[in-house]
XYZ file of N, CA and C in Angstrom:
639
model
N 114.107 101.120 106.425
C 112.696 101.384 106.245
C 111.607 100.559 106.476
N 111.680 99.071 105.627
C 111.008 98.354 105.601
C 111.427 97.045 106.429
N 109.921 96.540 107.265
C 110.203 95.221 107.754
C 109.860 94.517 107.128
N 110.354 93.107 106.891
C 109.528 92.055 106.005
C 109.342 90.932 107.152
N 108.052 90.680 106.995
C 107.510 89.916 107.937
C 107.036 88.606 107.182
N 107.343 87.383 107.672
C 107.439 86.134 107.219
C 106.794 85.224 108.664
N 105.475 84.648 108.172
C 104.863 83.391 109.348
C 105.614 82.457 108.899
N 105.667 81.323 109.697
C 106.620 80.359 109.237
C 105.512 79.103 108.783
N 106.348 78.340 107.849
C 105.406 77.530 107.329
C 105.270 75.810 107.511
N 104.848 75.077 107.363
C 104.872 73.676 107.038
C 105.936 72.889 106.534
N 106.596 73.623 105.739
C 107.771 73.184 104.677
C 108.937 74.040 105.083
N 109.836 73.622 106.138
C 111.139 74.419 106.019
C 112.070 74.824 105.016
N 111.996 73.791 104.167
C 112.555 73.808 102.962
C 112.626 74.945 102.006
N 111.164 75.400 101.928
C 110.852 76.797 101.077
C 111.513 77.783 101.598
N 111.827 78.587 103.031
C 112.135 79.215 103.475
C 113.328 80.080 103.328
N 114.687 79.007 103.094
C 115.691 79.897 102.435
C 115.504 80.627 101.014
N 114.566 80.141 100.160
C 114.474 80.756 98.909
C 113.758 82.337 99.111
N 112.815 81.957 100.079
C 111.945 83.069 100.509
C 112.746 84.477 100.976
N 114.008 84.216 101.706
C 114.587 84.753 102.351
C 115.956 85.429 101.568
N 116.475 84.685 100.328
C 117.300 84.965 99.477
C 117.153 86.190 98.599
N 116.021 86.711 98.345
C 115.881 87.844 97.620
C 115.952 89.202 98.274
N 115.818 89.142 99.793
C 116.032 90.065 100.714
C 117.336 90.457 100.838
N 118.161 89.609 100.681
C 119.706 90.207 100.811
C 119.991 91.425 100.122
N 119.544 91.655 98.910
C 119.632 92.646 98.279
C 119.095 94.300 98.851
N 117.680 93.873 99.052
C 117.224 94.862 99.995
C 117.638 95.256 101.340
N 118.538 94.308 102.103
C 119.473 95.026 103.264
C 120.432 95.572 102.867
N 121.216 95.023 101.615
C 122.543 95.859 101.270
C 121.738 97.375 100.827
N 120.953 97.174 99.867
C 120.508 98.672 99.724
C 119.966 99.590 100.931
N 119.518 99.089 101.542
C 119.111 99.675 103.122
C 117.730 99.822 103.010
N 116.993 99.600 101.892
C 115.603 99.595 101.793
C 114.686 98.756 102.929
N 115.816 97.534 103.094
C 114.917 96.520 103.892
C 115.516 96.625 105.316
N 115.106 97.203 106.301
C 115.208 97.245 108.059
C 115.883 95.946 108.455
N 114.907 95.033 108.589
C 114.974 93.502 109.050
C 113.734 92.806 108.133
N 114.157 91.418 108.450
C 113.555 90.199 108.021
C 113.165 89.470 109.586
N 111.696 89.653 109.743
C 111.164 88.774 110.890
C 110.634 87.309 110.611
N 111.083 86.435 110.700
C 110.242 85.048 110.775
C 109.548 84.865 112.162
N 108.216 84.862 111.736
C 107.531 84.682 113.035
C 107.104 82.978 112.941
N 107.502 82.094 114.294
C 107.574 80.857 114.315
C 106.591 80.271 115.353
N 105.890 79.224 114.743
C 104.880 78.641 115.516
C 105.496 77.569 116.463
N 106.674 77.264 116.483
C 107.386 76.207 117.212
C 107.119 74.686 116.368
N 106.114 74.661 115.309
C 105.842 73.697 114.778
C 106.893 72.804 114.456
N 107.720 73.506 113.388
C 108.975 72.895 113.062
C 109.920 73.626 113.387
N 110.865 73.026 114.112
C 112.187 73.553 114.718
C 112.921 74.230 113.477
N 113.054 73.363 112.180
C 114.164 74.121 111.357
C 113.800 75.388 110.830
N 112.254 75.953 110.869
C 112.039 77.280 110.463
C 113.001 78.147 111.438
N 113.193 77.827 112.920
C 114.079 78.909 113.307
C 115.371 78.799 113.274
N 115.842 77.747 113.106
C 117.168 77.204 112.848
C 117.606 78.119 111.458
N 116.659 77.957 110.438
C 117.101 78.466 109.020
C 117.008 80.198 109.405
N 115.965 80.672 110.079
C 115.928 82.409 110.336
C 116.914 82.470 111.119
N 117.195 82.100 112.421
C 118.599 82.347 113.036
C 120.000 82.483 112.025
N 120.336 81.534 111.093
C 121.203 81.338 110.493
C 121.232 82.434 109.265
N 120.078 82.927 109.246
C 120.142 83.643 108.177
C 120.114 85.570 108.726
N 120.250 85.527 109.764
C 120.365 86.772 110.237
C 119.179 87.468 110.737
N 117.801 86.799 110.865
C 116.540 87.409 110.856
C 116.084 87.414 112.338
N 115.196 88.323 112.742
C 114.617 88.326 113.799
C 113.772 87.172 113.956
N 113.976 86.663 114.926
C 112.824 85.382 115.519
C 111.713 85.847 116.426
N 110.612 85.545 115.894
C 109.461 85.551 116.858
C 108.756 84.663 117.186
N 108.542 84.170 118.069
C 107.637 83.166 118.607
C 106.161 83.647 118.885
N 105.422 82.715 117.918
C 103.942 83.140 118.181
C 103.338 81.907 117.615
N 102.869 80.979 118.951
C 101.995 79.635 118.665
C 100.642 80.173 118.156
N 100.107 78.992 117.214
C 98.517 79.485 117.071
C 98.374 79.555 115.279
N 97.373 80.086 115.182
C 96.720 80.685 113.767
C 97.734 81.461 113.177
N 97.778 81.278 111.488
C 98.652 82.115 110.769
C 98.334 83.567 110.863
N 96.922 84.135 111.440
C 96.867 85.632 111.878
C 97.550 85.814 112.840
N 97.795 85.030 114.161
C 98.403 85.382 115.321
C 99.983 85.595 114.893
N 100.464 84.902 113.940
C 101.891 85.140 113.489
C 102.079 86.252 112.860
N 100.912 86.476 111.970
C 100.987 88.016 111.203
C 101.126 89.054 112.332
N 100.246 88.809 113.238
C 99.764 90.123 114.042
C 100.963 90.475 115.344
N 101.556 89.227 115.606
C 102.928 89.211 116.313
C 104.245 89.858 115.330
N 104.093 89.611 114.070
C 105.326 90.021 113.428
C 105.008 91.774 113.245
N 103.938 92.316 113.249
C 103.796 93.406 113.158
C 103.989 93.950 114.551
N 103.624 93.529 115.789
C 103.962 94.060 116.912
C 105.407 94.454 116.929
N 106.162 93.365 116.376
C 107.597 93.401 116.759
C 108.448 94.032 115.704
N 107.886 94.370 114.588
C 108.487 95.186 113.556
C 108.957 96.411 114.334
N 109.887 97.153 113.468
C 110.504 98.612 113.788
C 110.444 99.674 112.440
N 110.065 98.915 111.414
C 110.167 99.782 110.288
C 108.904 100.775 110.065
N 108.962 101.660 109.378
C 107.758 102.378 108.766
C 107.021 101.957 107.564
N 107.313 100.841 107.077
C 106.560 100.008 106.193
C 106.638 98.249 106.666
N 105.437 97.750 106.191
C 105.431 96.073 106.400
C 105.646 95.511 104.870
N 105.999 94.240 104.799
C 106.145 93.572 103.771
C 105.679 92.097 104.056
N 104.404 91.992 104.138
C 104.071 90.657 104.394
C 104.335 89.435 103.283
N 105.245 88.489 103.592
C 105.252 87.129 102.556
C 104.841 86.090 103.174
N 104.578 85.272 102.278
C 104.630 83.654 102.613
C 105.545 83.228 102.705
N 106.005 82.151 103.176
C 107.489 81.317 103.684
C 107.458 80.395 102.188
N 106.710 80.309 101.542
C 106.746 79.518 100.397
C 106.715 80.118 98.948
N 106.999 81.531 99.011
C 107.050 82.433 97.682
C 108.476 83.132 97.806
N 108.663 83.533 96.935
C 110.109 84.167 96.304
C 109.638 85.679 95.761
N 110.330 86.629 95.760
C 110.281 87.831 94.985
C 111.192 87.775 93.533
N 110.947 88.112 92.517
C 111.675 88.210 91.340
C 112.362 89.193 91.003
N 113.210 89.132 90.248
C 114.183 90.506 89.830
C 113.122 91.688 89.482
N 113.787 92.784 89.895
C 113.080 94.063 89.914
C 112.196 94.524 91.009
N 111.952 93.596 91.919
C 111.253 93.637 93.128
C 111.774 95.001 93.980
N 113.050 95.097 94.226
C 113.879 96.140 94.879
C 113.429 97.692 94.301
N 113.915 97.815 93.110
C 113.608 98.631 92.487
C 112.223 99.540 92.307
N 111.586 98.792 92.053
C 109.655 99.120 92.081
C 109.509 99.235 93.600
N 109.693 98.589 94.441
C 109.402 98.891 96.117
C 109.999 100.004 96.353
N 110.980 100.670 96.016
C 111.683 101.779 96.582
C 111.005 102.790 95.944
N 110.606 102.670 94.460
C 109.737 103.746 93.912
C 108.621 104.062 94.693
N 107.954 103.070 95.113
C 106.633 102.912 95.465
C 106.542 103.541 96.861
N 107.363 103.066 97.430
C 107.584 103.622 99.165
C 107.813 105.011 99.254
N 108.607 105.798 98.358
C 108.939 106.824 98.261
C 108.023 108.057 97.052
N 106.789 107.311 96.732
C 105.925 108.283 96.021
C 105.105 109.205 97.016
N 104.701 110.385 96.550
C 103.857 111.093 97.356
C 102.802 110.643 97.634
N 102.117 110.737 99.043
C 101.114 110.266 99.645
C 100.935 108.549 99.820
N 102.128 107.845 99.463
C 102.302 106.284 99.436
C 101.885 105.692 100.845
N 102.268 106.518 101.794
C 101.816 105.966 102.994
C 100.232 105.870 103.308
N 99.601 106.099 102.451
C 98.034 106.236 102.403
C 97.754 105.105 101.438
N 98.489 104.392 100.856
C 98.183 103.098 99.862
C 98.812 101.860 100.358
N 98.340 100.845 99.703
C 99.251 99.466 99.829
C 99.424 98.912 98.359
N 100.234 98.000 98.634
C 100.995 97.612 97.149
C 101.053 95.968 97.296
N 100.643 95.133 96.241
C 100.645 94.178 96.194
C 101.023 93.480 95.058
N 101.877 92.211 94.630
C 102.834 91.911 93.509
C 101.721 90.571 92.704
N 102.167 90.720 91.448
C 101.517 90.126 90.572
C 102.337 88.429 90.847
N 101.158 87.450 90.753
C 101.171 86.224 91.274
C 101.839 85.639 90.020
N 102.805 84.718 90.326
C 103.726 84.071 89.321
C 103.998 82.666 90.063
N 104.007 81.798 88.670
C 104.450 80.259 89.172
C 105.745 80.051 88.130
N 106.851 78.931 88.691
C 107.573 78.387 87.668
C 107.296 77.599 86.773
N 106.085 76.968 86.995
C 105.520 75.949 85.892
C 105.146 76.679 84.588
N 105.417 76.380 83.515
C 105.172 76.837 82.339
C 103.775 76.233 81.562
N 102.646 75.973 82.261
C 101.842 75.221 81.612
C 100.444 76.355 81.899
N 99.411 75.685 81.093
C 98.238 76.435 80.771
C 97.740 76.963 82.288
N 97.388 75.635 83.180
C 96.921 76.059 84.427
C 97.349 77.015 85.222
N 98.784 77.045 85.619
C 99.268 78.374 86.223
C 99.205 79.539 85.652
N 99.275 79.670 84.538
C 98.831 80.758 83.587
C 97.585 81.318 84.044
N 96.770 80.478 83.897
C 94.936 80.636 83.881
C 95.085 81.177 85.471
N 95.375 80.638 86.550
C 95.608 81.160 87.928
C 96.291 82.461 87.848
N 97.217 82.453 87.683
C 97.973 84.234 87.514
C 97.276 84.952 87.111
N 96.401 84.715 85.972
C 95.444 85.773 85.299
C 94.258 85.988 85.887
N 93.630 85.025 86.537
C 92.752 84.760 87.545
C 93.254 85.798 88.768
N 94.130 85.955 89.382
C 94.624 86.487 90.326
C 94.606 88.083 90.248
N 95.155 88.408 88.835
C 95.352 89.692 88.743
C 93.930 90.359 88.133
N 93.097 89.715 87.680
C 91.832 90.365 87.734
C 90.857 90.368 88.985
N 91.066 89.472 90.012
C 90.592 89.266 91.247
C 91.117 90.734 91.913
N 92.492 91.086 91.631
C 93.039 92.051 92.350
C 92.581 93.711 91.669
N 92.468 93.623 90.837
C 92.074 94.770 89.796
C 90.527 95.300 90.134
N 89.659 93.782 90.240
C 88.380 94.335 90.007
C 87.619 94.263 91.527
N 88.417 93.669 92.264
C 87.442 93.496 93.782
C 88.558 94.052 94.963
N 90.261 94.109 94.575
C 91.009 94.381 95.319
C 91.322 93.361 96.498
N 91.056 92.295 96.147
C 91.498 90.998 97.010
C 92.512 90.192 96.611
N 93.864 90.685 96.451
C 94.517 89.737 96.286
C 95.026 88.550 97.014
N 95.210 87.567 96.804
C 95.628 85.821 97.544
C 96.908 86.589 98.458
N 96.908 85.573 99.193
C 98.015 85.998 100.184
C 99.541 85.613 99.684
N 99.385 84.737 98.607
C 100.567 84.349 98.146
C 101.116 85.806 97.369
N 100.318 86.718 96.938
C 100.833 88.019 96.243
C 101.513 89.009 97.049
N 101.554 88.639 98.750
C 102.019 89.620 99.609
C 101.621 90.962 99.672
N 101.737 91.663 100.729
C 100.958 92.958 101.171
C 102.409 93.877 101.348
N 102.404 94.992 100.716
C 103.355 96.174 101.218
C 102.299 97.155 101.596
N 102.435 97.474 102.858
C 101.591 98.370 103.485
C 102.543 99.324 104.448
N 102.298 100.242 104.504
C 102.964 101.484 105.572
C 102.334 101.155 107.033
N 103.058 101.307 107.941
C 102.620 100.976 109.310
C 101.131 101.986 109.605
N 101.329 103.265 109.327
C 100.218 104.344 109.344
C 98.724 103.640 108.799
N 99.191 103.429 107.372
C 97.692 102.504 107.223
C 97.382 101.594 107.618
N 98.538 100.493 107.858
C 97.995 99.389 108.791
C 97.410 99.458 110.148
N 98.058 100.375 110.935
C 97.397 100.729 112.149
C 95.714 101.496 111.884
N 95.685 102.246 110.812
C 94.560 102.852 110.702
C 93.488 102.106 110.277
N 93.778 101.127 109.304
C 92.830 100.130 109.150
C 92.453 98.963 109.926
N 93.234 98.929 111.357
C 93.223 98.243 112.272
C 93.793 96.626 111.794
N 94.726 96.860 110.816
C 95.448 95.455 110.951
C 94.916 94.217 110.893
N 95.617 92.843 110.890
C 94.918 91.890 110.765
C 94.344 91.232 111.676
N 93.284 90.883 111.622
C 92.329 90.130 112.769
C 92.343 88.389 112.552
N 92.514 87.891 113.897
C 92.308 86.433 113.510
C 91.137 85.879 113.660
N 90.925 85.418 112.148
C 89.870 85.151 111.477
C 89.793 83.874 110.886
N 90.637 82.594 111.138
C 90.504 81.201 110.904
C 90.781 81.266 109.276
N 91.889 81.979 108.986
C 92.257 81.777 107.296
C 91.765 83.066 106.445
N 90.978 83.721 106.921
C 90.264 84.704 106.066
C 90.790 86.191 106.395
N 91.864 86.280 106.961
C 92.604 87.522 107.609
C 93.034 88.392 106.658
N 93.303 87.548 105.461
C 93.871 88.477 104.152
C 92.826 89.332 103.480
N 91.733 88.560 103.370
C 90.626 88.849 102.635
C 89.965 90.320 103.435
N 89.837 89.565 104.678
C 89.186 91.018 105.463
C 90.455 92.264 105.915
N 91.476 92.257 105.798
C 92.507 92.973 105.641
C 92.283 94.001 104.439
N 92.341 93.468 103.301
C 92.373 93.967 101.856
C 90.978 94.825 101.921
N 89.978 93.962 102.266
C 88.390 94.671 102.138
C 88.768 95.980 103.092
N 89.413 96.079 104.028
C 89.543 97.432 104.663
C 90.144 98.106 104.280
N 91.499 98.021 103.424
C 92.030 98.832 102.693
C 91.401 99.665 101.487
N 90.732 98.664 100.569
C 89.498 98.902 99.937
C 90.412 98.776 98.558
N 89.797 98.722 97.167
C 90.355 98.429 95.884
C 90.920 99.836 95.660
N 90.487 100.761 95.833
C 91.030 102.138 95.213
C 92.380 102.353 96.070
N 92.838 101.992 97.255
C 94.086 102.373 97.990
C 95.057 101.388 97.579
N 94.690 100.075 96.703
C 95.316 98.958 96.800
C 96.172 99.178 95.295
N 97.511 98.861 95.239
C 98.167 99.193 93.913
C 98.855 97.550 93.428
N 98.633 97.125 92.101
C 98.892 95.974 91.793
C 100.479 96.151 91.298
N 101.437 95.876 91.720
C 103.058 96.346 91.151
C 103.004 95.313 89.893
N 104.125 95.388 89.296
C 104.608 95.074 87.587
C 105.615 93.556 88.311
N 105.939 93.786 89.075
C 107.121 92.675 89.653
C 106.372 91.356 90.485
N 106.902 90.231 89.960
C 106.207 89.143 90.265
C 106.780 88.652 91.666
N 105.496 87.663 92.424
C 105.907 87.297 93.671
C 105.856 85.279 93.113
N 106.711 84.653 93.202
C 106.505 83.368 92.637
C 105.807 82.166 93.826
N 105.044 81.697 93.471
C 104.225 80.968 94.683
C 104.809 79.300 94.171
N 104.111 78.878 95.340
C 104.270 77.210 94.816
C 103.037 76.754 94.372
N 102.719 76.327 93.451
C 101.542 75.573 92.730
C 100.862 74.745 93.583
N 101.148 73.824 93.982
C 100.510 72.847 95.276
C 100.289 73.322 96.115
N 100.739 74.284 96.849
C 100.500 75.259 97.845
C 99.384 75.855 97.842
N 99.436 76.627 96.582
C 98.517 77.884 96.220
C 97.258 77.073 96.165
N 97.027 75.793 95.487
C 95.883 75.636 95.266
C 95.363 74.905 96.380
N 96.052 74.279 97.410
C 95.255 73.782 98.672
C 94.809 75.261 99.543
N 95.637 76.225 99.376
C 95.033 77.226 100.322
C 93.973 77.899 99.704
N 93.859 77.793 98.226
C 92.712 78.397 97.608
C 91.409 77.198 97.661
N 91.748 76.082 97.654
C 90.850 75.271 97.653
C 89.822 75.599 99.296
N 90.998 75.574 100.176
C 90.519 75.914 101.431
C 89.932 76.984 102.044
N 90.001 78.028 101.003
C 89.442 79.397 101.241
C 88.053 79.042 100.620
N 87.740 78.095 99.533
C 86.736 78.205 98.742
C 85.884 77.519 99.965
N 86.296 76.418 100.588
C 85.549 75.743 101.495
C 84.956 76.532 102.615
N 85.931 77.384 103.258
C 85.409 78.062 104.225
C 84.408 79.350 103.898
N 84.361 79.747 102.352
C 83.354 80.451 102.030
C 82.176 80.021 101.972
N 81.893 78.545 101.336
C 80.666 78.162 101.306
C 80.234 77.511 102.432
N 81.129 77.185 103.869
C 80.709 76.948 104.970
C 79.962 77.903 105.492
N 80.870 79.206 105.273
C 79.944 80.632 105.893
C 78.856 80.812 105.021
N 78.580 80.686 103.534
C 77.466 80.970 103.431
C 76.416 80.245 103.930
N 76.649 78.706 103.756
C 75.541 77.773 104.153
C 74.941 78.391 105.478
N 76.135 78.554 106.748
C 75.709 78.980 108.005
C 74.686 80.183 108.180
N 75.329 81.290 107.059
C 74.414 82.228 106.992
C 72.774 81.823 106.538
N 72.709 80.881 105.825
C 71.302 80.433 105.402
C 70.655 80.017 106.219
N 71.100 79.045 106.797
C 70.456 78.427 108.225
C 70.300 79.442 109.345
């Protein structure tokens, strides 16, 4: 039913942890396949994916191109996009199953609550900020994952190759009213999340400055 799509990252050591929670989904029959889309920069990613029994797709270039290539290769009626340095927490399987079986679910998308292993004030503030951002604006971070039916993905045009802005772009086309914040957490790497968030702010201010000029 669900094709899990993971674009390769720059730290292959994280990938086994991202794949581990999916085993229960495969055994349950909810997860049809796990697709790792590799850009070729780190051969370890391909080796880990093949050892884990994943479908391996090669797509050099930007992360957006890897997401697009994964969706094209997927065979499931649903897509679950995950980052390679995140992992799903207990409870995700039951909640995901309930979500995709709801009446009208194919017209909605879901995203997970952002969490971190560090129990200090900073990650708690970031997680709360992500929750508010998702509730108020329908803009989850890429570390929160995206569960979306093939039908809605195709209807909204899927990911566009937008130099790191493809997640927000697709979320805006989905719209806040069609996005559900799930209760289960997706645990992210704090340092990597902060670097991606800083890069996103830099791109935003660069675009704003270009618009003023």
